Coordinates of C-alpha atoms and ligand atoms in Angstrom, one line a residue:
M1 CA 100.0 115.2 197.9
K2 CA 101.0 117.4 194.9
I3 CA 104.0 119.8 195.0
F4 CA 104.5 123.0 193.1
R5 CA 106.9 125.9 193.3
V6 CA 106.7 129.6 192.6
V7 CA 109.4 132.3 192.3
K8 CA 108.7 135.5 194.3
R9 CA 111.3 138.4 194.1
G10 CA 114.1 136.1 192.9
Y11 CA 113.2 133.4 195.6
Y12 CA 111.7 129.9 195.3
I13 CA 108.9 128.9 197.6
S14 CA 107.6 125.3 197.2
Y15 CA 104.0 124.2 198.4
A16 CA 102.4 121.0 198.9
I17 CA 98.6 120.5 198.3
L18 CA 97.1 117.9 200.4
E19 CA 93.6 116.1 200.7
N20 CA 90.8 118.6 200.9
N21 CA 93.0 121.3 199.0
I22 CA 94.8 122.1 202.4
V23 CA 97.9 124.1 201.1
I24 CA 101.2 124.0 203.0
R25 CA 104.2 126.0 202.5
L26 CA 107.2 123.4 202.6
D27 CA 110.0 124.1 205.1
E28 CA 112.5 122.1 203.1
D29 CA 113.7 121.3 199.6
P30 CA 111.0 119.9 197.4
V31 CA 113.0 116.7 196.8
R32 CA 113.6 116.1 200.4
A33 CA 109.9 116.9 201.1
L34 CA 109.1 114.0 198.5
I35 CA 111.5 111.6 200.1
R36 CA 110.1 112.2 203.5
Y37 CA 106.4 111.8 202.2
S38 CA 107.4 108.5 200.4
E39 CA 109.0 107.3 203.7
N40 CA 106.3 108.2 206.2
K41 CA 103.7 110.5 204.7
E42 CA 104.9 113.3 206.6
V43 CA 105.0 117.0 205.3
L44 CA 107.0 119.7 207.3
G45 CA 105.5 123.1 206.8
D46 CA 102.7 125.5 207.6
K47 CA 99.2 125.7 206.3
V48 CA 98.7 128.6 204.0
V49 CA 95.4 130.4 203.5
G50 CA 94.4 132.5 200.6
L51 CA 96.8 131.3 197.9
D52 CA 94.9 131.1 194.8
Y53 CA 97.0 128.4 193.0
E54 CA 94.3 127.7 190.4
L55 CA 94.6 131.3 189.3
L56 CA 98.5 130.8 189.2
L57 CA 98.0 127.9 186.9
K58 CA 95.7 129.9 184.6
N59 CA 97.6 133.2 184.5
F60 CA 101.2 131.9 185.2
Q61 CA 101.7 135.0 187.2
V62 CA 99.7 136.8 189.8
N63 CA 101.4 140.2 191.1
D64 CA 105.1 139.2 191.9
V65 CA 104.4 135.5 192.3
K66 CA 105.2 133.3 189.1
I67 CA 104.7 129.7 189.0
T68 CA 107.9 127.8 187.7
K69 CA 109.3 124.2 187.7
P70 CA 108.6 122.3 190.7
I71 CA 112.0 121.0 191.3
D72 CA 115.6 121.5 189.6
P73 CA 116.4 118.0 188.6
L74 CA 120.2 117.5 188.4
E75 CA 119.7 115.1 185.8
V76 CA 116.8 114.3 183.3
W77 CA 116.8 111.1 181.4
G78 CA 114.7 109.9 178.6
S79 CA 113.3 106.6 177.4
G80 CA 112.7 106.0 173.6
I81 CA 110.5 104.0 171.3
S82 CA 108.5 102.7 174.2
Y83 CA 105.2 102.7 172.3
E84 CA 104.2 101.1 168.9
M85 CA 103.2 104.4 167.6
A86 CA 106.6 106.0 168.1
R87 CA 108.4 102.9 166.6
E88 CA 106.2 103.4 163.4
R89 CA 106.4 107.1 163.0
Y90 CA 110.3 107.2 163.9
S91 CA 110.7 104.4 161.3
E92 CA 108.8 106.3 158.3
E93 CA 112.0 108.6 158.1
N94 CA 114.8 107.5 155.8
V95 CA 116.8 106.3 158.9
A96 CA 119.6 103.9 159.8
K97 CA 119.1 100.3 159.6
I98 CA 120.6 97.2 161.5
L99 CA 120.5 94.1 159.3
G100 CA 117.8 95.4 157.2
K101 CA 115.5 96.7 160.0
T102 CA 115.5 100.3 161.2
I103 CA 117.2 101.1 164.4
Y104 CA 113.8 102.0 165.9
D105 CA 112.1 98.6 164.9
T106 CA 115.3 97.0 166.3
V107 CA 115.3 98.8 169.6
Y108 CA 111.4 98.2 170.0
D109 CA 112.0 94.6 170.0
A110 CA 115.3 94.4 172.0
V111 CA 115.7 93.6 175.6
R112 CA 117.7 96.8 176.2
P113 CA 115.7 100.0 176.0
E114 CA 116.8 103.2 174.4
I115 CA 117.9 105.4 177.3
F116 CA 119.4 108.9 176.9
F117 CA 120.6 111.8 178.8
K118 CA 118.1 114.6 178.3
A119 CA 118.5 117.6 180.4
T120 CA 120.1 119.5 183.5
P121 CA 118.1 122.2 185.3
N122 CA 119.3 125.1 183.4
R123 CA 117.7 123.6 180.4
C124 CA 114.4 122.9 181.8
V125 CA 111.4 125.1 182.1
G126 CA 108.1 125.0 184.0
H127 CA 104.4 125.9 183.4
G128 CA 104.1 129.1 181.7
E129 CA 107.8 129.3 180.6
A130 CA 109.1 129.1 177.0
I131 CA 110.3 125.9 175.4
A132 CA 112.5 126.4 172.5
V133 CA 113.2 125.4 168.8
R134 CA 117.0 125.2 167.9
S135 CA 118.0 128.1 165.5
D136 CA 119.4 125.4 163.1
S137 CA 116.1 123.0 163.2
E138 CA 113.2 123.3 160.7
W139 CA 111.5 120.5 162.4
T140 CA 111.2 120.4 166.0
L141 CA 108.2 118.6 167.7
P142 CA 106.9 118.4 171.2
E143 CA 106.9 114.9 172.8
P144 CA 104.2 114.6 175.4
E145 CA 105.2 112.2 178.1
L146 CA 104.4 110.7 181.4
A147 CA 107.7 111.4 183.6
V148 CA 108.6 109.9 187.1
V149 CA 110.7 111.6 189.7
I150 CA 112.9 109.0 191.3
D151 CA 115.4 108.7 194.1
S152 CA 118.9 107.6 193.9
N153 CA 117.9 103.9 194.2
G154 CA 115.1 104.1 191.5
K155 CA 112.2 104.6 193.9
I156 CA 109.4 106.5 192.3
L157 CA 108.6 109.7 194.4
G158 CA 106.1 111.2 192.1
Y159 CA 104.8 111.6 188.6
T160 CA 104.8 114.6 186.4
I161 CA 104.0 115.8 182.8
M162 CA 107.1 116.2 180.7
D163 CA 107.8 117.6 177.2
D164 CA 110.9 115.9 175.6
V165 CA 111.1 118.7 172.8
S166 CA 113.1 117.2 169.9
A167 CA 114.7 118.7 167.0
R168 CA 113.4 115.8 164.9
D169 CA 115.2 116.8 161.8
L170 CA 118.6 116.4 163.3
E171 CA 118.0 113.0 164.7
A172 CA 116.3 111.9 161.4
E173 CA 119.4 113.0 159.4
N174 CA 121.9 110.9 161.6
P175 CA 121.2 109.2 164.9
L176 CA 124.6 110.3 166.1
Y177 CA 123.1 113.7 166.2
L178 CA 120.6 112.5 168.9
P179 CA 122.3 114.6 171.7
Q180 CA 122.1 117.8 169.8
S181 CA 118.4 117.0 169.0
K182 CA 117.6 116.2 172.5
I183 CA 119.8 118.6 174.6
Y184 CA 119.8 122.5 174.4
A185 CA 118.4 125.5 176.2
G186 CA 114.5 125.1 176.5
C187 CA 114.5 121.6 175.4
C188 CA 112.5 120.1 178.3
A189 CA 109.5 121.4 180.3
F190 CA 107.7 119.6 183.0
G191 CA 105.0 120.4 185.7
P192 CA 102.8 122.1 186.9
F193 CA 103.0 119.7 189.8
I194 CA 104.8 116.5 190.9
V195 CA 102.1 114.2 192.2
T196 CA 102.9 111.4 194.7
P197 CA 102.2 107.7 193.7
D198 CA 99.3 107.6 196.1
E199 CA 97.4 109.9 193.9
V200 CA 98.0 108.0 190.8
K201 CA 96.2 105.0 191.1
N202 CA 97.3 103.3 187.8
P203 CA 100.2 105.0 185.8
Y204 CA 99.2 102.5 182.8
N205 CA 95.8 104.2 182.6
L206 CA 96.4 107.6 182.2
D207 CA 95.2 109.8 179.2
I208 CA 97.9 111.9 177.6
K209 CA 96.6 114.8 175.2
L210 CA 98.6 117.1 173.3
R211 CA 97.3 120.3 171.6
I212 CA 99.5 122.6 169.6
L213 CA 97.9 126.1 169.2
R214 CA 99.0 128.6 166.5
E215 CA 97.6 132.2 166.5
G216 CA 95.0 131.1 169.3
K217 CA 93.6 128.1 167.0
V218 CA 94.2 124.3 167.4
F219 CA 96.9 123.5 164.9
Y220 CA 97.5 119.9 166.0
E221 CA 96.0 117.6 168.5
G222 CA 96.5 114.1 169.5
S223 CA 95.9 111.8 172.4
V224 CA 96.9 108.3 173.8
N225 CA 96.5 106.3 177.0
T226 CA 99.6 105.0 178.8
S227 CA 98.2 101.4 178.7
K228 CA 99.8 101.3 175.2
M229 CA 103.3 101.5 176.8
R230 CA 105.3 98.6 175.9
R231 CA 108.5 99.3 178.2
K232 CA 107.1 99.3 181.8
I233 CA 108.4 102.1 183.8
E234 CA 110.2 99.9 186.3
E235 CA 112.2 98.2 183.5
Q236 CA 113.3 101.7 182.3
I237 CA 114.3 102.6 185.8
E238 CA 116.3 99.4 186.2
Y239 CA 118.3 100.3 183.1
I240 CA 119.1 103.8 184.3
I241 CA 120.2 102.8 187.6
R242 CA 122.3 99.9 186.4
D243 CA 126.0 100.8 187.2
N244 CA 124.9 104.4 186.8
P245 CA 124.8 106.5 190.0
I246 CA 121.8 109.2 189.8
P247 CA 121.0 111.7 192.4
D248 CA 117.8 111.9 194.3
G249 CA 115.3 113.7 192.4
T250 CA 116.3 112.6 188.9
I251 CA 113.6 112.7 186.3
L252 CA 112.9 110.0 183.8
T253 CA 110.5 110.7 180.9
T254 CA 108.9 107.5 179.7
G255 CA 108.5 108.2 175.9
T256 CA 106.2 109.4 173.6
A257 CA 103.3 108.0 171.5
I258 CA 102.1 111.2 170.0
V259 CA 104.3 112.1 166.9
P260 CA 103.1 114.9 164.6
G261 CA 104.2 114.9 161.0
R262 CA 106.7 116.9 159.2
D263 CA 104.3 119.6 158.5
K264 CA 103.5 120.1 162.1
G265 CA 106.8 121.4 163.4
L266 CA 106.8 124.0 166.2
K267 CA 107.1 127.7 165.3
H268 CA 108.1 130.8 167.3
R269 CA 105.0 131.9 169.4
D270 CA 103.0 128.7 169.1
V271 CA 101.7 127.4 172.4
V272 CA 102.0 123.7 173.7
E273 CA 99.3 122.2 176.1
I274 CA 99.9 118.9 177.5
S275 CA 97.3 117.4 179.9
I276 CA 97.6 114.0 181.7
S277 CA 94.9 112.6 183.8
S278 CA 95.7 113.1 187.5
L279 CA 98.6 115.3 186.6
G280 CA 97.0 118.4 185.3
T281 CA 97.9 120.6 182.2
L282 CA 101.4 121.9 181.4
I283 CA 101.2 125.0 179.2
T284 CA 104.3 126.4 177.4
P285 CA 104.9 129.1 174.8
V286 CA 107.5 128.4 172.0
I287 CA 110.4 130.5 171.1
K288 CA 112.8 129.9 168.2
H289 CA 116.4 130.6 169.0
E290 CA 117.9 133.2 166.7
K291 CA 120.9 132.3 164.5
E292 CA 124.1 134.2 165.5
D293 CA 125.5 136.4 162.5
Ligands
DO4_1 O1 115.7 108.1 169.3 C1 114.7 108.5 169.6 C2 113.9 109.2 170.7 C3 112.9 108.6 170.9 C4 111.9 109.3 171.9 O2 112.4 110.4 172.6 C5 110.6 108.7 172.3 O3 110.2 107.6 171.9 O4 110.0 109.6 173.2
MG2 MG1 110.7 111.4 173.8

């Protein structure tokens, strides 16, 4: 099952796409629906005909119906340096060291992963909605990542595409600035769907592709397969739930391996496209927050 959500005249409506493209209008909160499905494969709602969700994905809005983020996660957490490529690229900056090794080299080899708080619903956007560059950042990058939606016990309810947008200049200046680099309005995009585990055969064999478009042309592109992930998702979840109560529908984003350089920072009006096999394509325009006088 895939779920998605639209907003129509100020109201959210959630849908599920079942086998053979049968579309159901869900009768309950989408997180509750994911839990119900994970327990007994049951879906509560009525069959809908004539909803062209492919057109919604392409145009973002059709008449008064607009696609939006599939759930409002009360908490979004991130895992860092879970790929060799991230360790390398993050270590290239003149960053803090512990006993002669960069903090990124150290955490890559450590038993304990890097886990950080990422976002709340009001900081997240969905397909077709704008991610943002902070007004005080000159180097902000998209981080295309596989994310999991989990329940309060850490059980995986579904997978989604997440963009862990990060003000890289702030965190490169001082690791203590990580929360400011990671958490602000428009710092996180996810969707367009949440896809249940029965439709994602192997989360460790998914292609992740990133394209940054500038004035309609490809300005940057990169790709990776999740087989390169060093920290398994279960291990990341174990650390998130350890002595740390999380609500049902929490999202964990599992880290990036695609790290564009200093000359590839996002600009106002860019468009970021992230595709992951089995999960679809997440497209978001970029805005830059304006400095206040
Ligand atoms: O401290 C660095 C954050 C790393 C990160 O977000 C990632 O590896 O995806
Ligand atoms: Mg990240």
